[in-house]
PDB file of C-alpha atoms in Angstrom:
ATOM      1  CA  MET A 183     -24.901  -6.975  31.799  1.00  0.00           C
ATOM      2  CA  GLU A 184     -24.142 -10.713  31.547  1.00  0.00           C
ATOM      3  CA  GLU A 185     -27.809 -11.602  32.063  1.00  0.00           C
ATOM      4  CA  ARG A 186     -28.858  -9.273  29.229  1.00  0.00           C
ATOM      5  CA  ILE A 187     -26.281 -10.770  26.860  1.00  0.00           C
ATOM      6  CA  VAL A 188     -27.279 -14.336  27.763  1.00  0.00           C
ATOM      7  CA  GLU A 189     -30.970 -13.507  27.227  1.00  0.00           C
ATOM      8  CA  PHE A 190     -30.121 -11.979  23.846  1.00  0.00           C
ATOM      9  CA  LEU A 191     -28.164 -15.097  22.848  1.00  0.00           C
ATOM     10  CA  LYS A 192     -31.011 -17.360  23.968  1.00  0.00           C
ATOM     11  CA  ASP A 193     -33.417 -15.358  21.835  1.00  0.00           C
ATOM     12  CA  ARG A 194     -31.147 -14.680  18.853  1.00  0.00           C
ATOM     13  CA  GLY A 195     -28.834 -17.671  18.889  1.00  0.00           C
ATOM     14  CA  ILE A 196     -25.233 -17.412  17.720  1.00  0.00           C
ATOM     15  CA  CYS A 197     -24.077 -14.000  16.527  1.00  0.00           C
ATOM     16  CA  LEU A 198     -21.097 -11.692  16.110  1.00  0.00           C
ATOM     17  CA  GLY A 199     -19.883  -9.165  18.652  1.00  0.00           C
ATOM     18  CA  LYS A 200     -21.272  -6.309  16.554  1.00  0.00           C
ATOM     19  CA  ASP A 201     -24.778  -7.834  16.768  1.00  0.00           C
ATOM     20  CA  ILE A 202     -24.722  -7.730  20.576  1.00  0.00           C
ATOM     21  CA  TYR A 203     -23.302  -4.193  20.477  1.00  0.00           C
ATOM     22  CA  SER A 204     -26.092  -3.008  18.150  1.00  0.00           C
ATOM     23  CA  ALA A 205     -28.839  -4.728  20.136  1.00  0.00           C
ATOM     24  CA  LEU A 206     -27.795  -3.669  23.636  1.00  0.00           C
ATOM     25  CA  GLY A 207     -26.603  -0.148  22.845  1.00  0.00           C
ATOM     26  CA  GLU A 208     -23.988  -0.394  25.589  1.00  0.00           C
ATOM     27  CA  ASP A 209     -20.295   0.496  25.513  1.00  0.00           C
ATOM     28  CA  SER A 210     -18.392  -2.032  23.381  1.00  0.00           C
ATOM     29  CA  PHE A 211     -15.619  -2.332  25.977  1.00  0.00           C
ATOM     30  CA  LEU A 212     -18.078  -3.288  28.746  1.00  0.00           C
ATOM     31  CA  ILE A 213     -19.734  -5.864  26.482  1.00  0.00           C
ATOM     32  CA  TRP A 214     -16.346  -7.328  25.486  1.00  0.00           C
ATOM     33  CA  ARG A 215     -15.149  -7.531  29.091  1.00  0.00           C
ATOM     34  CA  THR A 216     -18.398  -9.109  30.285  1.00  0.00           C
ATOM     35  CA  CYS A 217     -18.197 -11.780  27.580  1.00  0.00           C
ATOM     36  CA  LYS A 218     -14.509 -12.460  28.290  1.00  0.00           C
ATOM     37  CA  ARG A 219     -15.195 -12.856  32.008  1.00  0.00           C
ATOM     38  CA  SER A 220     -18.293 -15.025  31.552  1.00  0.00           C
ATOM     39  CA  ARG A 221     -18.286 -18.780  32.181  1.00  0.00           C
ATOM     40  CA  ILE A 222     -21.548 -19.171  30.267  1.00  0.00           C
ATOM     41  CA  ILE A 223     -20.916 -17.259  27.049  1.00  0.00           C
ATOM     42  CA  ILE A 224     -18.806 -19.097  24.463  1.00  0.00           C
ATOM     43  CA  MET A 225     -16.518 -16.952  22.294  1.00  0.00           C
ATOM     44  CA  LYS A 226     -14.612 -17.967  19.171  1.00  0.00           C
ATOM     45  CA  SER A 227     -12.373 -15.514  17.320  1.00  0.00           C
ATOM     46  CA  ILE A 228     -11.310 -16.345  13.765  1.00  0.00           C
ATOM     47  CA  ALA A 229      -8.957 -13.354  13.565  1.00  0.00           C
ATOM     48  CA  LYS A 230      -5.406 -13.812  12.402  1.00  0.00           C
ATOM     49  CA  ARG A 231      -3.464 -11.383  14.586  1.00  0.00           C
ATOM     50  CA  TYR A 232      -0.609  -9.617  12.862  1.00  0.00           C
ATOM     51  CA  LEU A 233       1.895  -6.863  13.552  1.00  0.00           C
ATOM     52  CA  ARG A 234       0.750  -3.248  13.646  1.00  0.00           C
ATOM     53  CA  LEU A 235       3.369  -0.570  14.246  1.00  0.00           C
ATOM     54  CA  ASP A 236       2.154   2.232  16.494  1.00  0.00           C
ATOM     55  CA  ARG A 237       4.108   5.288  17.653  1.00  0.00           C
ATOM     56  CA  LYS A 238       2.034   5.496  20.840  1.00  0.00           C
ATOM     57  CA  VAL A 239       2.940   2.015  22.052  1.00  0.00           C
ATOM     58  CA  PRO A 240       6.129   1.168  24.012  1.00  0.00           C
ATOM     59  CA  GLY A 241       8.427  -0.706  21.641  1.00  0.00           C
ATOM     60  CA  LEU A 242       6.251   0.485  18.702  1.00  0.00           C
ATOM     61  CA  ALA A 243       4.647  -2.952  18.287  1.00  0.00           C
ATOM     62  CA  ARG A 244       1.122  -4.168  18.928  1.00  0.00           C
ATOM     63  CA  LEU A 245      -1.187  -6.634  17.234  1.00  0.00           C
ATOM     64  CA  SER A 246      -4.005  -5.970  14.813  1.00  0.00           C
ATOM     65  CA  PRO A 247      -6.943  -6.263  14.799  1.00  0.00           C
ATOM     66  CA  ALA A 248      -7.287  -4.365  18.072  1.00  0.00           C
ATOM     67  CA  PRO A 249      -9.503  -6.056  20.699  1.00  0.00           C
ATOM     68  CA  GLN A 250     -12.511  -3.914  19.747  1.00  0.00           C
ATOM     69  CA  ARG A 251     -12.302  -4.726  16.031  1.00  0.00           C
ATOM     70  CA  GLU A 252     -11.561  -8.391  16.755  1.00  0.00           C
ATOM     71  CA  PHE A 253     -14.624  -8.629  19.003  1.00  0.00           C
ATOM     72  CA  LEU A 254     -17.050  -6.741  16.755  1.00  0.00           C
ATOM     73  CA  THR A 255     -16.042  -8.208  13.387  1.00  0.00           C
ATOM     74  CA  TYR A 256     -14.199 -11.490  13.902  1.00  0.00           C
ATOM     75  CA  THR A 257     -15.698 -13.034  17.070  1.00  0.00           C
ATOM     76  CA  VAL A 258     -18.637 -15.457  17.172  1.00  0.00           C
ATOM     77  CA  LEU A 259     -20.602 -15.761  20.420  1.00  0.00           C
ATOM     78  CA  GLY A 260     -23.237 -18.196  21.639  1.00  0.00           C
ATOM     79  CA  LEU A 261     -24.279 -20.659  24.313  1.00  0.00           C
ATOM     80  CA  ASN A 262     -23.717 -23.866  22.325  1.00  0.00           C
ATOM     81  CA  LYS A 263     -20.115 -24.781  21.486  1.00  0.00           C
ATOM     82  CA  ALA A 264     -20.909 -26.800  18.345  1.00  0.00           C
ATOM     83  CA  GLU A 265     -23.051 -23.998  16.909  1.00  0.00           C
ATOM     84  CA  VAL A 266     -20.363 -21.416  17.672  1.00  0.00           C
ATOM     85  CA  GLU A 267     -17.710 -23.575  15.963  1.00  0.00           C
ATOM     86  CA  MET A 268     -19.905 -23.984  12.866  1.00  0.00           C
ATOM     87  CA  ARG A 269     -20.629 -20.249  12.587  1.00  0.00           C
ATOM     88  CA  ALA A 270     -16.932 -19.473  13.101  1.00  0.00           C
ATOM     89  CA  TYR A 271     -16.098 -21.768  10.177  1.00  0.00           C
ATOM     90  CA  GLU A 272     -18.657 -19.929   8.021  1.00  0.00           C
ATOM     91  CA  LEU A 273     -17.265 -16.556   9.106  1.00  0.00           C
ATOM     92  CA  ARG A 274     -13.747 -17.651   8.182  1.00  0.00           C
ATOM     93  CA  GLU A 275     -14.999 -18.564   4.699  1.00  0.00           C
ATOM     94  CA  GLU A 276     -16.749 -15.195   4.434  1.00  0.00           C
ATOM     95  CA  ILE A 277     -13.557 -13.306   5.360  1.00  0.00           C
ATOM     96  CA  GLU A 278     -11.633 -15.330   2.771  1.00  0.00           C
ATOM     97  CA  ARG A 279     -14.266 -14.503   0.140  1.00  0.00           C
ATOM     98  CA  ILE A 280     -14.079 -10.767   0.922  1.00  0.00           C
ATOM     99  CA  SER A 281     -10.262 -10.883   0.814  1.00  0.00           C
ATOM    100  CA  LYS A 282     -10.306 -12.626  -2.576  1.00  0.00           C
ATOM    101  CA  TYR A 283     -12.793 -10.073  -3.922  1.00  0.00           C
ATOM    102  CA  LYS A 284     -10.646  -7.155  -2.765  1.00  0.00           C
ATOM    103  CA  MET A 285      -7.505  -8.793  -4.168  1.00  0.00           C
ATOM    104  CA  LYS A 286      -9.239  -9.221  -7.525  1.00  0.00           C
ATOM    105  CA  LEU A 287     -10.372  -5.577  -7.423  1.00  0.00           C
ATOM    106  CA  ALA A 288      -6.839  -4.398  -6.562  1.00  0.00           C
ATOM    107  CA  LYS A 289      -5.437  -6.337  -9.541  1.00  0.00           C
ATOM    108  CA  LYS A 290      -8.092  -4.866 -11.817  1.00  0.00           C
ATOM    109  CA  ILE A 291      -7.235  -1.335 -10.636  1.00  0.00           C
ATOM    110  CA  SER A 292      -3.504  -1.957 -11.107  1.00  0.00           C
ATOM    111  CA  VAL A 293      -3.946  -3.293 -14.637  1.00  0.00           C
ATOM    112  CA  LYS A 294      -6.176  -0.334 -15.519  1.00  0.00           C
ATOM    113  CA  ALA A 295      -3.600   2.096 -14.111  1.00  0.00           C
ATOM    114  CA  LEU A 296      -0.899   0.495 -16.265  1.00  0.00           C
ATOM    115  CA  GLU A 297      -3.106   0.656 -19.358  1.00  0.00           C
ATOM    116  CA  GLU A 298      -3.672   4.386 -18.843  1.00  0.00           C
ATOM    117  CA  SER A 299      -0.001   5.146 -18.069  1.00  0.00           C
ATOM    118  CA  ASP A 300       3.072   5.370 -20.296  1.00  0.00           C
ATOM    119  CA  ASP A 301       4.495   2.097 -21.641  1.00  0.00           C
ATOM    120  CA  THR A 302       7.683   2.606 -19.620  1.00  0.00           C
ATOM    121  CA  VAL A 303       5.688   2.314 -16.384  1.00  0.00           C
ATOM    122  CA  ARG A 304       4.728  -1.257 -17.287  1.00  0.00           C
ATOM    123  CA  GLU A 305       8.365  -2.106 -18.012  1.00  0.00           C
ATOM    124  CA  LYS A 306       9.939  -0.335 -15.048  1.00  0.00           C
ATOM    125  CA  SER A 307       7.496  -0.690 -12.156  1.00  0.00           C
ATOM    126  CA  VAL A 308       5.641  -3.245 -10.073  1.00  0.00           C
ATOM    127  CA  PHE A 309       2.334  -2.941  -8.198  1.00  0.00           C
ATOM    128  CA  ILE A 310       2.067  -4.747  -4.847  1.00  0.00           C
ATOM    129  CA  ILE A 311      -0.553  -4.822  -2.083  1.00  0.00           C
ATOM    130  CA  GLY A 312      -0.151  -4.893   1.699  1.00  0.00           C
ATOM    131  CA  GLY A 313      -2.518  -4.740   4.674  1.00  0.00           C
ATOM    132  CA  ASP A 314      -5.580  -6.871   5.443  1.00  0.00           C
ATOM    133  CA  VAL A 315      -6.047  -8.188   1.904  1.00  0.00           C
ATOM    134  CA  PRO A 316      -2.900 -10.339   1.404  1.00  0.00           C
ATOM    135  CA  LEU A 317      -3.186 -11.472   5.031  1.00  0.00           C
ATOM    136  CA  ILE A 318      -6.703 -12.774   4.205  1.00  0.00           C
ATOM    137  CA  MET A 319      -8.228 -10.625   6.942  1.00  0.00           C
ATOM    138  CA  ALA A 320     -10.259  -8.167   4.851  1.00  0.00           C
ATOM    139  CA  HIS A 321     -13.702  -7.219   6.143  1.00  0.00           C
ATOM    140  CA  SER A 322     -16.604  -5.222   4.711  1.00  0.00           C
ATOM    141  CA  ASP A 323     -17.915  -3.453   7.829  1.00  0.00           C
ATOM    142  CA  PRO A 324     -18.745   0.165   6.849  1.00  0.00           C
ATOM    143  CA  ARG A 325     -16.293   2.792   8.098  1.00  0.00           C
ATOM    144  CA  PRO A 326     -15.504   6.445   7.233  1.00  0.00           C
ATOM    145  CA  GLU A 327     -12.836   7.123   4.618  1.00  0.00           C
ATOM    146  CA  ARG A 328     -10.365   9.696   5.959  1.00  0.00           C
ATOM    147  CA  SER A 329      -9.970  12.291   3.182  1.00  0.00           C
ATOM    148  CA  LEU A 330     -13.635  12.906   2.316  1.00  0.00           C
ATOM    149  CA  GLY A 331     -15.397  11.201   5.210  1.00  0.00           C
ATOM    150  CA  LYS A 332     -17.483   8.979   2.940  1.00  0.00           C
ATOM    151  CA  MET A 333     -18.506   5.555   4.233  1.00  0.00           C
ATOM    152  CA  VAL A 334     -16.522   2.771   2.557  1.00  0.00           C
ATOM    153  CA  ALA A 335     -16.804  -1.019   2.554  1.00  0.00           C
ATOM    154  CA  GLY A 336     -14.370  -2.155   5.217  1.00  0.00           C
ATOM    155  CA  SER A 337     -10.679  -2.826   4.577  1.00  0.00           C
ATOM    156  CA  ASP A 338      -8.923  -0.443   2.232  1.00  0.00           C
ATOM    157  CA  LEU A 339      -6.659  -1.371  -0.675  1.00  0.00           C
ATOM    158  CA  ASP A 340      -3.060  -0.498   0.262  1.00  0.00           C
ATOM    159  CA  ILE A 341      -1.263  -0.445  -3.096  1.00  0.00           C
ATOM    160  CA  VAL A 342       2.430   0.391  -3.409  1.00  0.00           C
ATOM    161  CA  VAL A 343       4.049   1.054  -6.783  1.00  0.00           C
ATOM    162  CA  ILE A 344       7.818   0.552  -6.865  1.00  0.00           C
ATOM    163  CA  HIS A 345       9.721   1.737  -9.916  1.00  0.00           C
ATOM    164  CA  GLU A 346      13.242   1.538 -11.263  1.00  0.00           C
ATOM    165  CA  ASN A 347      15.360   4.597 -10.507  1.00  0.00           C
ATOM    166  CA  ASP A 348      15.553   5.693 -14.141  1.00  0.00           C
ATOM    167  CA  LEU A 349      11.786   5.925 -14.730  1.00  0.00           C
ATOM    168  CA  ASP A 350      10.996   9.342 -16.226  1.00  0.00           C
ATOM    169  CA  ILE A 351       9.509  11.867 -13.778  1.00  0.00           C
ATOM    170  CA  LYS A 352       6.753  12.767 -16.257  1.00  0.00           C
ATOM    171  CA  ALA A 353       5.687   9.121 -16.408  1.00  0.00           C
ATOM    172  CA  ILE A 354       5.597   9.008 -12.601  1.00  0.00           C
ATOM    173  CA  LYS A 355       3.464  12.162 -12.418  1.00  0.00           C
ATOM    174  CA  LYS A 356       1.043  10.765 -14.994  1.00  0.00           C
ATOM    175  CA  LEU A 357       0.792   7.491 -13.052  1.00  0.00           C
ATOM    176  CA  GLU A 358       0.029   9.418  -9.863  1.00  0.00           C
ATOM    177  CA  SER A 359      -2.738  11.326 -11.660  1.00  0.00           C
ATOM    178  CA  VAL A 360      -4.213   8.085 -13.024  1.00  0.00           C
ATOM    179  CA  LEU A 361      -4.251   6.493  -9.560  1.00  0.00           C
ATOM    180  CA  LEU A 362      -5.892   9.571  -8.035  1.00  0.00           C
ATOM    181  CA  ASP A 363      -8.636   9.404 -10.663  1.00  0.00           C
ATOM    182  CA  LEU A 364      -9.161   5.719  -9.871  1.00  0.00           C
ATOM    183  CA  LYS A 365      -9.243   6.475  -6.137  1.00  0.00           C
ATOM    184  CA  TYR A 366     -12.054   9.009  -6.524  1.00  0.00           C
ATOM    185  CA  SER A 367     -13.862   6.813  -9.018  1.00  0.00           C
ATOM    186  CA  LEU A 368     -14.022   4.051  -6.383  1.00  0.00           C
ATOM    187  CA  LEU A 369     -15.342   6.529  -3.811  1.00  0.00           C
ATOM    188  CA  SER A 370     -18.023   7.685  -6.246  1.00  0.00           C
ATOM    189  CA  GLN A 371     -19.603   4.273  -6.762  1.00  0.00           C
ATOM    190  CA  PRO A 372     -23.343   4.507  -5.962  1.00  0.00           C
ATOM    191  CA  MET A 373     -23.560   1.221  -4.044  1.00  0.00           C
ATOM    192  CA  LYS A 374     -20.298  -0.180  -2.659  1.00  0.00           C
ATOM    193  CA  LYS A 375     -17.573   2.412  -2.147  1.00  0.00           C
ATOM    194  CA  GLU A 376     -14.000   1.145  -1.753  1.00  0.00           C
ATOM    195  CA  GLU A 377     -10.990   3.049  -0.420  1.00  0.00           C
ATOM    196  CA  LEU A 378      -7.715   3.025  -2.350  1.00  0.00           C
ATOM    197  CA  ASP A 379      -4.543   4.154  -0.589  1.00  0.00           C
ATOM    198  CA  PHE A 380      -1.471   4.233  -2.790  1.00  0.00           C
ATOM    199  CA  LEU A 381       2.179   5.183  -2.680  1.00  0.00           C
ATOM    200  CA  ILE A 382       4.746   5.468  -5.470  1.00  0.00           C
ATOM    201  CA  LYS A 383       8.438   5.062  -4.649  1.00  0.00           C
ATOM    202  CA  SER A 384      11.762   4.133  -6.220  1.00  0.00           C
ATOM    203  CA  MET A 385      14.110   1.192  -5.721  1.00  0.00           C
ATOM    204  CA  THR A 386      16.478   3.638  -4.016  1.00  0.00           C
ATOM    205  CA  ASP A 387      13.751   4.353  -1.469  1.00  0.00           C
ATOM    206  CA  VAL A 388      13.251   0.623  -0.924  1.00  0.00           C
ATOM    207  CA  LYS A 389      16.953  -0.006  -0.372  1.00  0.00           C
ATOM    208  CA  ARG A 390      17.143   2.827   2.173  1.00  0.00           C
ATOM    209  CA  GLN A 391      14.042   1.604   4.016  1.00  0.00           C
ATOM    210  CA  LEU A 392      15.409  -1.931   4.251  1.00  0.00           C
ATOM    211  CA  GLU A 393      18.055  -0.547   6.624  1.00  0.00           C
ATOM    212  CA  PHE A 394      15.224  -0.624   9.209  1.00  0.00           C
ATOM    213  CA  THR A 395      16.442   2.580  10.858  1.00  0.00           C
ATOM    214  CA  ASN A 396      13.341   4.556  11.901  1.00  0.00           C
ATOM    215  CA  PHE A 397       9.590   4.116  12.393  1.00  0.00           C
ATOM    216  CA  GLU A 398       8.748   4.876   8.769  1.00  0.00           C
ATOM    217  CA  ASP A 399      11.340   2.355   7.556  1.00  0.00           C
ATOM    218  CA  LYS A 400       9.867  -0.344   9.786  1.00  0.00           C
ATOM    219  CA  VAL A 401       6.329   0.294   8.514  1.00  0.00           C
ATOM    220  CA  ALA A 402       7.591   0.162   4.924  1.00  0.00           C
ATOM    221  CA  CYS A 403       9.456  -3.099   5.605  1.00  0.00           C
ATOM    222  CA  LYS A 404       6.399  -4.647   7.239  1.00  0.00           C
ATOM    223  CA  ILE A 405       4.330  -3.862   4.129  1.00  0.00           C
ATOM    224  CA  LEU A 406       7.047  -5.148   1.786  1.00  0.00           C
ATOM    225  CA  ASN A 407       7.322  -8.356   3.809  1.00  0.00           C
ATOM    226  CA  GLU A 408       3.576  -9.130   3.710  1.00  0.00           C
ATOM    227  CA  ALA A 409       2.890  -7.767   0.219  1.00  0.00           C
ATOM    228  CA  GLU A 410       1.757  -9.756  -2.793  1.00  0.00           C
ATOM    229  CA  PHE A 411       2.266  -9.083  -6.495  1.00  0.00           C
ATOM    230  CA  LEU A 412      -0.548  -7.370  -8.404  1.00  0.00           C
ATOM    231  CA  ALA A 413       0.736  -6.237 -11.804  1.00  0.00           C
ATOM    232  CA  GLY A 414       3.690  -4.812 -13.700  1.00  0.00           C
ATOM    233  CA  ASN A 415       7.214  -6.153 -14.013  1.00  0.00           C
ATOM    234  CA  LYS A 416       7.409  -9.283 -11.856  1.00  0.00           C
ATOM    235  CA  GLU A 417      11.213  -9.338 -12.067  1.00  0.00           C
ATOM    236  CA  ILE A 418      11.250  -6.215  -9.882  1.00  0.00           C
ATOM    237  CA  TYR A 419       9.055  -8.009  -7.343  1.00  0.00           C
ATOM    238  CA  VAL A 420      11.430 -11.001  -7.321  1.00  0.00           C
ATOM    239  CA  LYS A 421      14.376  -8.643  -6.847  1.00  0.00           C
ATOM    240  CA  ILE A 422      12.651  -6.982  -3.882  1.00  0.00           C
ATOM    241  CA  ARG A 423      11.892 -10.364  -2.275  1.00  0.00           C
ATOM    242  CA  LYS A 424      15.595 -11.233  -2.534  1.00  0.00           C
ATOM    243  CA  MET A 425      16.564  -7.904  -0.953  1.00  0.00           C
ATOM    244  CA  ILE A 426      14.118  -8.580   1.905  1.00  0.00           C
ATOM    245  CA  ASN A 427      15.903 -11.887   2.566  1.00  0.00           C
ATOM    246  CA  ASP A 428      19.353 -10.316   2.271  1.00  0.00           C
ATOM    247  CA  TYR A 429      18.468  -7.637   4.844  1.00  0.00           C
ATOM    248  CA  ARG A 430      16.871 -10.212   7.207  1.00  0.00           C
ATOM    249  CA  VAL A 431      13.655  -8.192   7.270  1.00  0.00           C
ATOM    250  CA  LYS A 432      11.459 -11.209   8.015  1.00  0.00           C
ATOM    251  CA  GLU A 433      13.413 -12.011  11.184  1.00  0.00           C
ATOM    252  CA  LYS A 434      13.199  -8.370  12.339  1.00  0.00           C
ATOM    253  CA  ILE A 435       9.446  -8.303  11.730  1.00  0.00           C
ATOM    254  CA  GLU A 436       9.025 -11.556  13.667  1.00  0.00           C
ATOM    255  CA  GLU A 437      10.896 -10.033  16.628  1.00  0.00           C
ATOM    256  CA  LEU A 438       8.546  -7.038  16.601  1.00  0.00           C
ATOM    257  CA  GLU A 439       5.537  -9.332  16.280  1.00  0.00           C
ATOM    258  CA  GLU A 440       6.629 -11.199  19.399  1.00  0.00           C
ATOM    259  CA  LYS A 441       6.857  -7.849  21.223  1.00  0.00           C
ATOM    260  CA  GLY A 442       3.333  -7.123  20.021  1.00  0.00           C
ATOM    261  CA  ARG A 443       2.079 -10.469  21.353  1.00  0.00           C
ATOM    262  CA  ARG A 444       3.534  -9.767  24.781  1.00  0.00           C
ATOM    263  CA  TYR A 445       2.050  -6.264  24.767  1.00  0.00           C
ATOM    264  CA  ARG A 446      -1.390  -7.623  23.794  1.00  0.00           C
ATOM    265  CA  LYS A 447      -1.339 -10.269  26.529  1.00  0.00           C
ATOM    266  CA  ARG A 448      -0.256  -7.760  29.164  1.00  0.00           C
ATOM    267  CA  THR A 449      -2.736  -5.026  28.193  1.00  0.00           C
ATOM    268  CA  GLU A 450      -5.711  -7.400  27.841  1.00  0.00           C
ATOM    269  CA  LYS A 451      -5.004  -8.626  31.377  1.00  0.00           C
ATOM    270  CA  ILE A 452      -5.034  -5.014  32.613  1.00  0.00           C
ATOM    271  CA  LEU A 453      -8.299  -4.273  30.776  1.00  0.00           C
ATOM    272  CA  LEU A 454      -9.991  -7.355  32.207  1.00  0.00           C
ATOM    273  CA  GLU A 455      -8.869  -6.601  35.759  1.00  0.00           C
ATOM    274  CA  THR A 456      -9.312  -2.798  35.841  1.00  0.00           C
ATOM    275  CA  GLU A 457     -12.891  -1.796  36.674  1.00  0.00           C
ATOM    276  CA  ASN A 458     -12.733   1.744  35.264  1.00  0.00           C
ATOM    277  CA  PRO A 459      -9.787   2.089  32.842  1.00  0.00           C
ATOM    278  CA  ASP A 460      -9.132   5.665  31.740  1.00  0.00           C
ATOM    279  CA  ARG A 461      -9.808   6.883  28.199  1.00  0.00           C
ATOM    280  CA  GLU A 462      -6.125   7.043  27.228  1.00  0.00           C
ATOM    281  CA  LEU A 463      -5.600   3.395  28.187  1.00  0.00           C
ATOM    282  CA  LEU A 464      -8.665   2.351  26.163  1.00  0.00           C
ATOM    283  CA  LEU A 465      -7.502   4.320  23.110  1.00  0.00           C
ATOM    284  CA  LYS A 466      -4.074   2.710  23.282  1.00  0.00           C
ATOM    285  CA  THR A 467      -5.120  -0.848  23.984  1.00  0.00           C
ATOM    286  CA  PHE A 468      -8.752  -1.547  23.061  1.00  0.00           C
ATOM    287  CA  THR A 469     -10.345   0.761  20.539  1.00  0.00           C
ATOM    288  CA  THR A 470      -9.753   0.951  16.773  1.00  0.00           C
ATOM    289  CA  THR A 471     -10.082   4.731  16.435  1.00  0.00           C
ATOM    290  CA  MET A 472      -6.299   5.121  16.376  1.00  0.00           C
ATOM    291  CA  GLU A 473      -5.864   2.292  13.884  1.00  0.00           C
ATOM    292  CA  PHE A 474      -5.116   4.309  10.742  1.00  0.00           C
ATOM    293  CA  SER A 475      -3.084   2.805   7.942  1.00  0.00           C
ATOM    294  CA  GLU A 476       0.267   4.401   7.223  1.00  0.00           C
ATOM    295  CA  ILE A 477       2.212   3.411   4.147  1.00  0.00           C
ATOM    296  CA  PHE A 478       5.700   4.745   3.462  1.00  0.00           C
TER     297      PHE A 478
END
């Protein structure tokens, strides 16, 4: 396997993990492990690893992107260190450009949703975004959208709308309808389909989730902690940021992230040293098939 990869790199030059995977047609795990073990192949990942909460993992914490996604999308490989470093720099710029584009699109969607909703929604709600986009890790690799199975352009747009407790239920229902229409409009684009995931919740919900009691609360807090403002009443956003500090959410997230780092280090060591890891181990530790977004 190593000889085939080296020959490909000699012929092709520097490339991403997904290029080797497409060219060789071999299992992505075997390619990843061969490259990691090699003393000839130079690898450079530009991924920013961040916390992903996962019910199937001891302690609930692992890091994203998973090794498979990190290798295929965010890792540059080659035989010349200087060339690998240069391509990695270019890839980092590309990821930043994609993230900025998706952030701009998310803001445009949020503003449009406010324009088509009742005036009270603008006064009593805030739109924020979590996930890959604010972390500047958005990618555009095609993947299937979950509800309809259509292929979409990489990272989804995780938008959360938080409203004051006294916002009228009819206004909330109308907002939900508007966002659903926008979701399916994005999926109907002829060229570049984007996936919008959204959630609408109240300040009461936020306060309860900040107690950090169960899995859903922790996911919600993680999103609130990483989220950036999109549109709406910014005073609500400022209030939420203060609540996050008051409840020491950042410190709790950092503790979980450290657990995730230890889990990643331990499981990667097992994957590199185990000749034939079973399917369950691969699903838990290497592949991205279990990596579905959950927003609460």
